[in-house]
């Protein structure tokens, strides 16, 4: 069926940290709670869509994030020809989600009006506001606007049959998640609407946040869209690589199939 898709998570980065760094108010146990970094692929016989573009080596090094494997290498291993990708969804414009847009010369980039306005507006005058953004990546997307290669969305919208965008906000002003029809049901790519499973399950908020109230309401929206955590994919949880089968034996721990469940 043309509206059913394969969905892949490609792990490209890692950051060692403790739980206290991942929650507003800290965490009394403060055990290790690292972040993994992902881009995602949605595809079927009709189309291939990339969700987010990750960070590069230079940007990661500046922020002391480990680049496990370059994004381009992961996409190649998944059989994606980046030069032929026609659509890229940017969930939000933070450095780790929009830093390799140059890899996709033929693509239109889909993002929320509110995210571009926020990333180029008065809040960027403040270090606390602009810290998660990379000015070169933001400027690159502005150039793409003028080149006619950005498609703006305002709220919730069906992008293609079986693929819809849903504005969340919270972590970033224009953060959007992606709902995808798959063989096992609707899969929701939460991106940073829930960094770890624990954020959504415990109604706790990641410290980098534009609006705490929007982040909390966003968890309810994720639940409405996905139904249960089995169908909601957090944006940075290493558990994702353990919960879902590998794309291939060679990509175990690197690329996971989110449209399938592990057996046995």
mmCIF file of N, CA and C in Angstrom, residues 140-210:
data_model
loop_
_atom_site.group_PDB
_atom_site.id
_atom_site.type_symbol
_atom_site.label_atom_id
_atom_site.label_comp_id
_atom_site.label_asym_id
_atom_site.label_seq_id
_atom_site.Cartn_x
_atom_site.Cartn_y
_atom_site.Cartn_z
ATOM 1 N N UNK A 140 21.916 28.958 6.920
ATOM 2 C CA UNK A 140 21.775 28.088 5.760
ATOM 3 C C UNK A 140 20.325 27.834 5.404
ATOM 4 N N UNK A 141 19.474 27.683 6.416
ATOM 5 C CA UNK A 141 18.051 27.494 6.144
ATOM 6 C C UNK A 141 17.401 28.777 5.641
ATOM 7 N N UNK A 142 17.869 29.920 6.125
ATOM 8 C CA UNK A 142 17.359 31.186 5.600
ATOM 9 C C UNK A 142 17.691 31.310 4.116
ATOM 10 N N UNK A 143 18.904 30.942 3.731
ATOM 11 C CA UNK A 143 19.262 30.938 2.309
ATOM 12 C C UNK A 143 18.331 30.028 1.520
ATOM 13 N N UNK A 144 17.984 28.885 2.107
ATOM 14 C CA UNK A 144 17.086 27.960 1.415
ATOM 15 C C UNK A 144 15.682 28.547 1.274
ATOM 16 N N UNK A 145 15.267 29.373 2.228
ATOM 17 C CA UNK A 145 13.990 30.075 2.087
ATOM 18 C C UNK A 145 14.016 30.941 0.834
ATOM 19 N N UNK A 146 15.075 31.719 0.683
ATOM 20 C CA UNK A 146 15.177 32.626 -0.458
ATOM 21 C C UNK A 146 15.340 31.881 -1.779
ATOM 22 N N UNK A 147 15.866 30.661 -1.697
ATOM 23 C CA UNK A 147 16.014 29.838 -2.904
ATOM 24 C C UNK A 147 14.735 29.075 -3.237
ATOM 25 N N UNK A 148 13.727 29.199 -2.388
ATOM 26 C CA UNK A 148 12.467 28.513 -2.634
ATOM 27 C C UNK A 148 12.468 27.054 -2.242
ATOM 28 N N UNK A 149 13.368 26.684 -1.327
ATOM 29 C CA UNK A 149 13.514 25.277 -0.954
ATOM 30 C C UNK A 149 13.020 24.961 0.455
ATOM 31 N N UNK A 150 12.240 25.863 1.045
ATOM 32 C CA UNK A 150 11.634 25.615 2.352
ATOM 33 C C UNK A 150 10.117 25.661 2.203
ATOM 34 N N UNK A 151 9.459 24.665 2.775
ATOM 35 C CA UNK A 151 7.997 24.625 2.815
ATOM 36 C C UNK A 151 7.576 24.833 4.265
ATOM 37 N N UNK A 152 6.812 25.891 4.514
ATOM 38 C CA UNK A 152 6.396 26.209 5.878
ATOM 39 C C UNK A 152 5.047 25.577 6.198
ATOM 40 N N UNK A 153 4.914 25.163 7.453
ATOM 41 C CA UNK A 153 3.671 24.577 7.943
ATOM 42 C C UNK A 153 3.257 25.322 9.207
ATOM 43 N N UNK A 154 1.960 25.443 9.402
ATOM 44 C CA UNK A 154 1.429 26.170 10.552
ATOM 45 C C UNK A 154 0.498 25.246 11.320
ATOM 46 N N UNK A 155 1.066 24.518 12.282
ATOM 47 C CA UNK A 155 0.270 23.583 13.054
ATOM 48 C C UNK A 155 0.286 22.186 12.470
ATOM 49 N N UNK A 156 -0.829 21.485 12.609
ATOM 50 C CA UNK A 156 -0.920 20.083 12.197
ATOM 51 C C UNK A 156 -1.338 19.998 10.729
ATOM 52 N N UNK A 157 -0.710 19.066 10.015
ATOM 53 C CA UNK A 157 -0.975 18.990 8.579
ATOM 54 C C UNK A 157 -0.555 17.624 8.039
ATOM 55 N N UNK A 158 -1.342 17.078 7.119
ATOM 56 C CA UNK A 158 -0.929 15.874 6.410
ATOM 57 C C UNK A 158 0.074 16.268 5.338
ATOM 58 N N UNK A 159 1.244 15.656 5.367
ATOM 59 C CA UNK A 159 2.285 15.966 4.393
ATOM 60 C C UNK A 159 2.136 15.104 3.151
ATOM 61 N N UNK A 160 1.976 13.809 3.356
ATOM 62 C CA UNK A 160 1.706 12.839 2.305
ATOM 63 C C UNK A 160 0.715 11.826 2.875
ATOM 64 N N UNK A 161 0.072 11.025 2.031
ATOM 65 C CA UNK A 161 -0.780 9.970 2.583
ATOM 66 C C UNK A 161 -0.006 9.095 3.568
ATOM 67 N N UNK A 162 -0.505 9.008 4.800
ATOM 68 C CA UNK A 162 0.150 8.200 5.820
ATOM 69 C C UNK A 162 1.219 8.907 6.618
ATOM 70 N N UNK A 163 1.507 10.176 6.313
ATOM 71 C CA UNK A 163 2.527 10.949 7.036
ATOM 72 C C UNK A 163 1.942 12.303 7.405
ATOM 73 N N UNK A 164 1.947 12.636 8.697
ATOM 74 C CA UNK A 164 1.427 13.929 9.127
ATOM 75 C C UNK A 164 2.378 14.601 10.107
ATOM 76 N N UNK A 165 2.355 15.929 10.084
ATOM 77 C CA UNK A 165 3.158 16.761 10.975
ATOM 78 C C UNK A 165 2.253 17.321 12.069
ATOM 79 N N UNK A 166 2.797 17.420 13.289
ATOM 80 C CA UNK A 166 1.995 17.885 14.420
ATOM 81 C C UNK A 166 2.832 18.825 15.283
ATOM 82 N N UNK A 167 2.388 20.069 15.375
ATOM 83 C CA UNK A 167 3.112 21.044 16.185
ATOM 84 C C UNK A 167 2.972 20.703 17.668
ATOM 85 N N UNK A 168 4.102 20.727 18.371
ATOM 86 C CA UNK A 168 4.146 20.436 19.805
ATOM 87 C C UNK A 168 4.606 21.653 20.601
ATOM 88 N N UNK A 169 5.712 22.285 20.194
ATOM 89 C CA UNK A 169 6.288 23.362 20.986
ATOM 90 C C UNK A 169 6.977 22.813 22.225
ATOM 91 N N UNK A 170 7.111 23.662 23.239
ATOM 92 C CA UNK A 170 7.731 23.230 24.492
ATOM 93 C C UNK A 170 9.233 23.359 24.459
ATOM 94 N N UNK A 171 9.912 22.313 24.055
ATOM 95 C CA UNK A 171 11.375 22.312 23.995
ATOM 96 C C UNK A 171 11.885 23.395 23.051
ATOM 97 N N UNK A 172 11.229 23.559 21.930
ATOM 98 C CA UNK A 172 11.523 24.628 20.978
ATOM 99 C C UNK A 172 10.193 25.208 20.509
ATOM 100 N N UNK A 173 10.183 26.495 20.162
ATOM 101 C CA UNK A 173 8.921 27.172 19.853
ATOM 102 C C UNK A 173 8.159 26.472 18.718
ATOM 103 N N UNK A 174 8.893 26.018 17.725
ATOM 104 C CA UNK A 174 8.246 25.400 16.572
ATOM 105 C C UNK A 174 8.487 23.911 16.453
ATOM 106 N N UNK A 175 8.742 23.237 17.559
ATOM 107 C CA UNK A 175 8.988 21.795 17.523
ATOM 108 C C UNK A 175 7.766 21.059 16.976
ATOM 109 N N UNK A 176 8.012 20.148 16.022
ATOM 110 C CA UNK A 176 6.940 19.319 15.491
ATOM 111 C C UNK A 176 7.343 17.848 15.558
ATOM 112 N N UNK A 177 6.359 16.991 15.739
ATOM 113 C CA UNK A 177 6.594 15.554 15.668
ATOM 114 C C UNK A 177 6.005 15.030 14.364
ATOM 115 N N UNK A 178 6.290 13.775 14.062
ATOM 116 C CA UNK A 178 5.862 13.183 12.797
ATOM 117 C C UNK A 178 5.136 11.871 13.086
ATOM 118 N N UNK A 179 3.946 11.734 12.558
ATOM 119 C CA UNK A 179 3.160 10.498 12.707
ATOM 120 C C UNK A 179 3.174 9.753 11.380
ATOM 121 N N UNK A 180 3.495 8.461 11.435
ATOM 122 C CA UNK A 180 3.698 7.672 10.221
ATOM 123 C C UNK A 180 2.882 6.388 10.302
ATOM 124 N N UNK A 181 2.174 6.075 9.233
ATOM 125 C CA UNK A 181 1.449 4.812 9.155
ATOM 126 C C UNK A 181 2.419 3.700 8.787
ATOM 127 N N UNK A 182 2.476 2.652 9.606
ATOM 128 C CA UNK A 182 3.364 1.518 9.347
ATOM 129 C C UNK A 182 2.571 0.217 9.437
ATOM 130 N N UNK A 183 3.240 -0.873 9.121
ATOM 131 C CA UNK A 183 2.594 -2.186 9.163
ATOM 132 C C UNK A 183 2.142 -2.581 10.564
ATOM 133 N N UNK A 184 2.755 -1.978 11.598
ATOM 134 C CA UNK A 184 2.382 -2.336 12.972
ATOM 135 C C UNK A 184 1.501 -1.281 13.628
ATOM 136 N N UNK A 185 1.113 -0.268 12.873
ATOM 137 C CA UNK A 185 0.288 0.794 13.417
ATOM 138 C C UNK A 185 0.967 2.141 13.282
ATOM 139 N N UNK A 186 0.360 3.204 13.818
ATOM 140 C CA UNK A 186 0.934 4.545 13.689
ATOM 141 C C UNK A 186 2.149 4.736 14.596
ATOM 142 N N UNK A 187 3.278 5.052 14.010
ATOM 143 C CA UNK A 187 4.501 5.333 14.762
ATOM 144 C C UNK A 187 4.680 6.844 14.833
ATOM 145 N N UNK A 188 4.945 7.359 16.026
ATOM 146 C CA UNK A 188 5.131 8.791 16.232
ATOM 147 C C UNK A 188 6.597 9.066 16.540
ATOM 148 N N UNK A 189 7.252 9.791 15.655
ATOM 149 C CA UNK A 189 8.622 10.242 15.902
ATOM 150 C C UNK A 189 8.525 11.507 16.742
ATOM 151 N N UNK A 190 8.727 11.353 18.041
ATOM 152 C CA UNK A 190 8.513 12.463 18.972
ATOM 153 C C UNK A 190 9.593 13.521 18.870
ATOM 154 N N UNK A 191 10.766 13.144 18.364
ATOM 155 C CA UNK A 191 11.923 14.036 18.408
ATOM 156 C C UNK A 191 12.068 14.532 19.849
ATOM 157 N N UNK A 192 12.323 15.817 20.037
ATOM 158 C CA UNK A 192 12.600 16.308 21.387
ATOM 159 C C UNK A 192 11.346 16.706 22.164
ATOM 160 N N UNK A 193 10.183 16.318 21.661
ATOM 161 C CA UNK A 193 8.984 16.431 22.494
ATOM 162 C C UNK A 193 9.084 15.497 23.691
ATOM 163 N N UNK A 194 9.924 14.455 23.576
ATOM 164 C CA UNK A 194 10.272 13.603 24.723
ATOM 165 C C UNK A 194 11.666 13.054 24.469
ATOM 166 N N UNK A 195 12.657 13.593 25.145
ATOM 167 C CA UNK A 195 14.032 13.157 24.918
ATOM 168 C C UNK A 195 14.209 11.677 25.247
ATOM 169 N N UNK A 196 13.772 11.286 26.432
ATOM 170 C CA UNK A 196 13.801 9.896 26.877
ATOM 171 C C UNK A 196 12.365 9.422 27.098
ATOM 172 N N UNK A 197 12.191 8.112 27.160
ATOM 173 C CA UNK A 197 10.885 7.578 27.548
ATOM 174 C C UNK A 197 10.451 8.166 28.887
ATOM 175 N N UNK A 198 11.412 8.342 29.801
ATOM 176 C CA UNK A 198 11.087 8.793 31.155
ATOM 177 C C UNK A 198 10.442 10.167 31.181
ATOM 178 N N UNK A 199 10.794 11.044 30.252
ATOM 179 C CA UNK A 199 10.206 12.381 30.263
ATOM 180 C C UNK A 199 8.696 12.303 30.088
ATOM 181 N N UNK A 200 8.268 11.568 29.100
ATOM 182 C CA UNK A 200 6.841 11.438 28.836
ATOM 183 C C UNK A 200 6.143 10.588 29.892
ATOM 184 N N UNK A 201 6.770 9.495 30.289
ATOM 185 C CA UNK A 201 6.130 8.572 31.235
ATOM 186 C C UNK A 201 5.988 9.174 32.624
ATOM 187 N N UNK A 202 6.914 10.061 33.007
ATOM 188 C CA UNK A 202 6.893 10.651 34.347
ATOM 189 C C UNK A 202 6.459 12.113 34.342
ATOM 190 N N UNK A 203 6.086 12.638 33.163
ATOM 191 C CA UNK A 203 5.690 14.045 33.026
ATOM 192 C C UNK A 203 6.747 14.983 33.605
ATOM 193 N N UNK A 204 7.984 14.750 33.197
ATOM 194 C CA UNK A 204 9.092 15.608 33.603
ATOM 195 C C UNK A 204 9.693 16.254 32.358
ATOM 196 N N UNK A 205 10.363 17.383 32.552
ATOM 197 C CA UNK A 205 10.748 18.225 31.419
ATOM 198 C C UNK A 205 12.258 18.361 31.330
ATOM 199 N N UNK A 206 12.772 18.287 30.111
ATOM 200 C CA UNK A 206 14.193 18.482 29.839
ATOM 201 C C UNK A 206 14.560 19.945 30.106
ATOM 202 N N UNK A 207 15.757 20.220 30.656
ATOM 203 C CA UNK A 207 16.095 21.587 31.075
ATOM 204 C C UNK A 207 16.097 22.628 29.961
ATOM 205 N N UNK A 208 16.499 22.263 28.756
ATOM 206 C CA UNK A 208 16.471 23.212 27.645
ATOM 207 C C UNK A 208 15.041 23.294 27.138
ATOM 208 N N UNK A 209 14.356 24.399 27.461
ATOM 209 C CA UNK A 209 12.913 24.429 27.221
ATOM 210 C C UNK A 209 12.424 25.855 27.007
ATOM 211 N N UNK A 210 11.658 26.062 25.960
ATOM 212 C CA UNK A 210 11.051 27.360 25.691
ATOM 213 C C UNK A 210 9.798 27.564 26.536
#
